[in-house]
Short mmCIF file of C-alpha atoms in Angstrom, two decimals:
data_model
loop_
_atom_site.label_atom_id
_atom_site.label_comp_id
_atom_site.label_asym_id
_atom_site.label_seq_id
_atom_site.Cartn_x
_atom_site.Cartn_y
_atom_site.Cartn_z
CA MET A 125 0.11 0.00 0.11
CA ALA A 126 1.27 3.24 -0.99
CA PRO A 127 2.41 5.66 2.14
CA ASP A 128 -0.22 8.18 1.38
CA ALA A 129 -3.16 5.77 0.80
CA GLU A 130 -5.82 5.51 3.26
CA GLU A 131 -5.93 2.16 5.08
CA PRO A 132 -9.71 0.45 4.46
CA ARG A 133 -11.84 1.08 7.36
CA LEU A 134 -14.98 -0.56 8.69
CA LEU A 135 -17.13 1.87 10.70
CA VAL A 136 -19.80 0.26 13.16
CA ARG A 137 -22.31 2.73 15.34
CA GLY A 138 -23.69 1.15 17.98
CA GLY A 139 -27.11 1.22 19.79
CA HIS A 140 -28.80 -1.29 17.24
CA ARG A 141 -29.05 -4.92 17.65
CA LEU A 142 -28.11 -7.08 14.88
CA SER A 143 -30.23 -9.93 13.66
CA GLY A 144 -30.83 -12.23 10.76
CA GLN A 145 -29.54 -15.64 9.46
CA VAL A 146 -26.38 -16.29 7.74
CA THR A 147 -25.69 -19.42 5.85
CA VAL A 148 -22.26 -20.51 6.06
CA ALA A 149 -20.97 -22.15 2.98
CA GLY A 150 -18.94 -25.39 3.22
CA ALA A 151 -15.17 -25.27 3.08
CA LYS A 152 -13.72 -26.48 -0.23
CA ASN A 153 -10.45 -27.88 1.79
CA SER A 154 -12.00 -29.64 4.42
CA ALA A 155 -14.47 -31.42 2.22
CA LEU A 156 -11.87 -32.61 -0.24
CA LYS A 157 -9.76 -33.89 2.79
CA LEU A 158 -13.09 -35.47 3.95
CA MET A 159 -13.60 -37.09 0.64
CA ALA A 160 -10.23 -38.58 0.36
CA ALA A 161 -10.51 -39.90 4.05
CA SER A 162 -13.74 -41.79 3.06
CA LEU A 163 -11.16 -44.20 1.42
CA LEU A 164 -9.73 -45.26 4.71
CA SER A 165 -12.10 -48.03 5.10
CA SER A 166 -14.95 -49.96 3.49
CA GLY A 167 -18.45 -48.37 4.09
CA THR A 168 -20.34 -45.36 3.84
CA SER A 169 -19.54 -42.07 4.84
CA VAL A 170 -22.08 -39.11 4.72
CA LEU A 171 -20.80 -35.33 4.67
CA HIS A 172 -22.75 -32.45 5.03
CA ASN A 173 -22.51 -28.82 3.79
CA VAL A 174 -20.36 -29.67 0.88
CA PRO A 175 -19.90 -27.07 -1.69
CA ASP A 176 -20.90 -27.74 -5.19
CA ILE A 177 -17.63 -26.45 -6.90
CA GLN A 178 -15.33 -28.09 -9.53
CA ASP A 179 -12.74 -29.29 -7.13
CA VAL A 180 -15.40 -31.29 -5.27
CA ARG A 181 -16.72 -32.53 -8.63
CA THR A 182 -13.14 -33.73 -9.55
CA MET A 183 -12.50 -35.46 -6.42
CA ARG A 184 -15.88 -37.18 -6.87
CA GLU A 185 -14.80 -38.56 -10.31
CA VAL A 186 -11.74 -39.81 -8.60
CA LEU A 187 -13.34 -41.62 -5.92
CA GLU A 188 -15.91 -43.02 -8.78
CA TYR A 189 -12.99 -43.95 -10.77
CA LEU A 190 -12.09 -46.07 -7.95
CA ASP A 191 -15.32 -47.81 -7.75
CA ALA A 192 -16.96 -45.57 -4.92
CA VAL A 193 -20.50 -44.85 -5.17
CA VAL A 194 -21.08 -41.01 -4.47
CA GLN A 195 -24.33 -39.47 -4.30
CA PHE A 196 -24.57 -35.61 -3.90
CA ASP A 197 -27.76 -33.91 -3.25
CA GLN A 198 -28.24 -30.28 -1.77
CA GLY A 199 -24.70 -30.31 0.11
CA THR A 200 -25.18 -33.82 1.30
CA MET A 201 -22.67 -36.35 -0.16
CA THR A 202 -23.00 -40.04 0.61
CA ILE A 203 -19.79 -42.14 -0.19
CA ASP A 204 -19.87 -45.65 -0.23
CA THR A 205 -16.40 -47.23 -0.75
CA THR A 206 -17.32 -50.87 -0.32
CA ALA A 207 -16.53 -51.92 -3.59
CA VAL A 208 -13.18 -49.82 -3.87
CA GLN A 209 -10.19 -52.42 -4.71
CA SER A 210 -7.86 -50.36 -6.85
CA HIS A 211 -4.96 -48.28 -5.21
CA VAL A 212 -4.16 -46.68 -8.47
CA ALA A 213 -5.47 -43.16 -9.11
CA PRO A 214 -5.98 -41.96 -12.75
CA TYR A 215 -3.39 -39.65 -14.44
CA ASP A 216 -6.15 -37.55 -16.35
CA LEU A 217 -8.15 -36.69 -13.22
CA VAL A 218 -5.53 -36.13 -10.69
CA GLN A 219 -3.87 -33.86 -13.06
CA LYS A 220 -6.86 -31.47 -12.71
CA MET A 221 -6.51 -31.03 -9.27
CA ARG A 222 -3.74 -30.51 -6.47
CA ALA A 223 -5.72 -31.69 -3.98
CA SER A 224 -6.26 -35.18 -5.21
CA ILE A 225 -2.59 -36.06 -3.85
CA GLN A 226 -4.84 -36.31 -0.46
CA ILE A 227 -6.00 -39.98 -1.47
CA MET A 228 -2.68 -41.15 -1.41
CA GLY A 229 -2.43 -41.68 2.52
CA PRO A 230 -5.87 -43.02 2.83
CA LEU A 231 -5.01 -45.64 -0.17
CA VAL A 232 -1.81 -46.71 1.66
CA ALA A 233 -3.51 -47.15 5.07
CA ARG A 234 -6.28 -49.12 3.38
CA PHE A 235 -4.54 -51.35 0.80
CA GLY A 236 -0.57 -51.09 1.88
CA ARG A 237 0.10 -49.32 -1.29
CA ALA A 238 -0.77 -46.61 -3.63
CA ARG A 239 -0.15 -45.04 -7.10
CA VAL A 240 -1.11 -41.62 -7.79
CA ALA A 241 -0.05 -39.29 -10.68
CA MET A 242 1.74 -36.27 -9.82
CA PRO A 243 -1.05 -33.57 -8.99
CA GLY A 244 -1.93 -30.56 -11.32
CA GLY A 245 -4.54 -28.13 -11.37
CA CYS A 246 -2.70 -25.18 -9.33
CA ASN A 247 -3.01 -21.85 -10.88
CA LEU A 248 0.16 -20.58 -8.66
CA GLY A 249 2.03 -22.96 -10.68
CA PRO A 250 4.00 -26.24 -9.66
CA ARG A 251 4.09 -26.70 -5.75
CA LYS A 252 5.67 -29.27 -3.83
CA ILE A 253 4.17 -32.18 -2.45
CA ASP A 254 7.18 -33.14 -0.40
CA ILE A 255 5.39 -32.89 3.16
CA HIS A 256 2.64 -35.66 2.09
CA LEU A 257 5.61 -37.73 0.94
CA ARG A 258 7.81 -36.90 3.90
CA GLY A 259 4.90 -37.87 6.37
CA LEU A 260 4.10 -41.30 4.39
CA ALA A 261 7.89 -42.10 4.71
CA GLU A 262 7.87 -41.13 8.34
CA MET A 263 5.06 -43.59 8.85
CA GLY A 264 7.22 -46.58 7.11
CA GLY A 265 6.03 -45.98 3.57
CA VAL A 266 8.35 -46.68 0.71
CA VAL A 267 8.19 -43.58 -1.60
CA ARG A 268 9.23 -43.93 -5.56
CA SER A 269 8.70 -41.77 -8.30
CA ASP A 270 7.89 -43.27 -11.78
CA HIS A 271 7.05 -41.77 -15.26
CA GLY A 272 4.77 -38.90 -13.39
CA PHE A 273 3.67 -41.10 -10.75
CA VAL A 274 4.26 -41.49 -7.05
CA GLU A 275 4.41 -45.11 -5.70
CA VAL A 276 4.39 -45.79 -1.97
CA THR A 277 4.16 -49.04 -0.43
CA ALA A 278 3.83 -49.57 3.28
CA SER A 279 7.11 -51.39 4.72
CA ARG A 280 5.00 -51.84 7.96
CA PRO A 281 1.07 -52.05 8.56
CA ALA A 282 -0.42 -48.64 9.38
CA ARG A 283 -0.94 -47.69 12.76
CA GLY A 284 -2.28 -44.68 14.67
CA GLY A 285 -1.85 -43.08 17.93
CA PRO A 286 0.61 -40.70 19.31
CA ASP A 287 4.31 -40.72 18.21
CA PRO A 288 6.01 -42.46 21.27
CA ARG A 289 9.10 -40.26 20.54
CA LEU A 290 7.20 -37.21 21.49
CA SER A 291 5.92 -38.44 24.85
#
């Protein structure tokens, strides 16, 4: 901001009670993570307040490619992952959206391995996914990169809970 430019201000005059209703839209980033997390187990997940935007539609396509059954009606998404057997995410869909890398962890946890195309879809240009890969490696995954795909294989069974090194 230029030194002589006035900072934006919001002037509130008191003495009047505010009332009304505000509908809060669902958060895209939360919805995408929860959609990916539905892959952690076989069964049905129900998500509410999911925004109807392109990234959500693309993640839906990724889940459906993996044989999940996804229904979406007025902000409520039902995801049934019972039939999901594949650990491979398709290049053409993953390239559309950076957030699709988030399916890698749930696939590794569920199947012991995952093969996911390097993500695309970021208007800011290429961004690293090293934090995802480092996290999977810290949990015992063996990470390899091969012809535009990242492959992770679990070297030991997935386990949850606090890290005993931090106690």
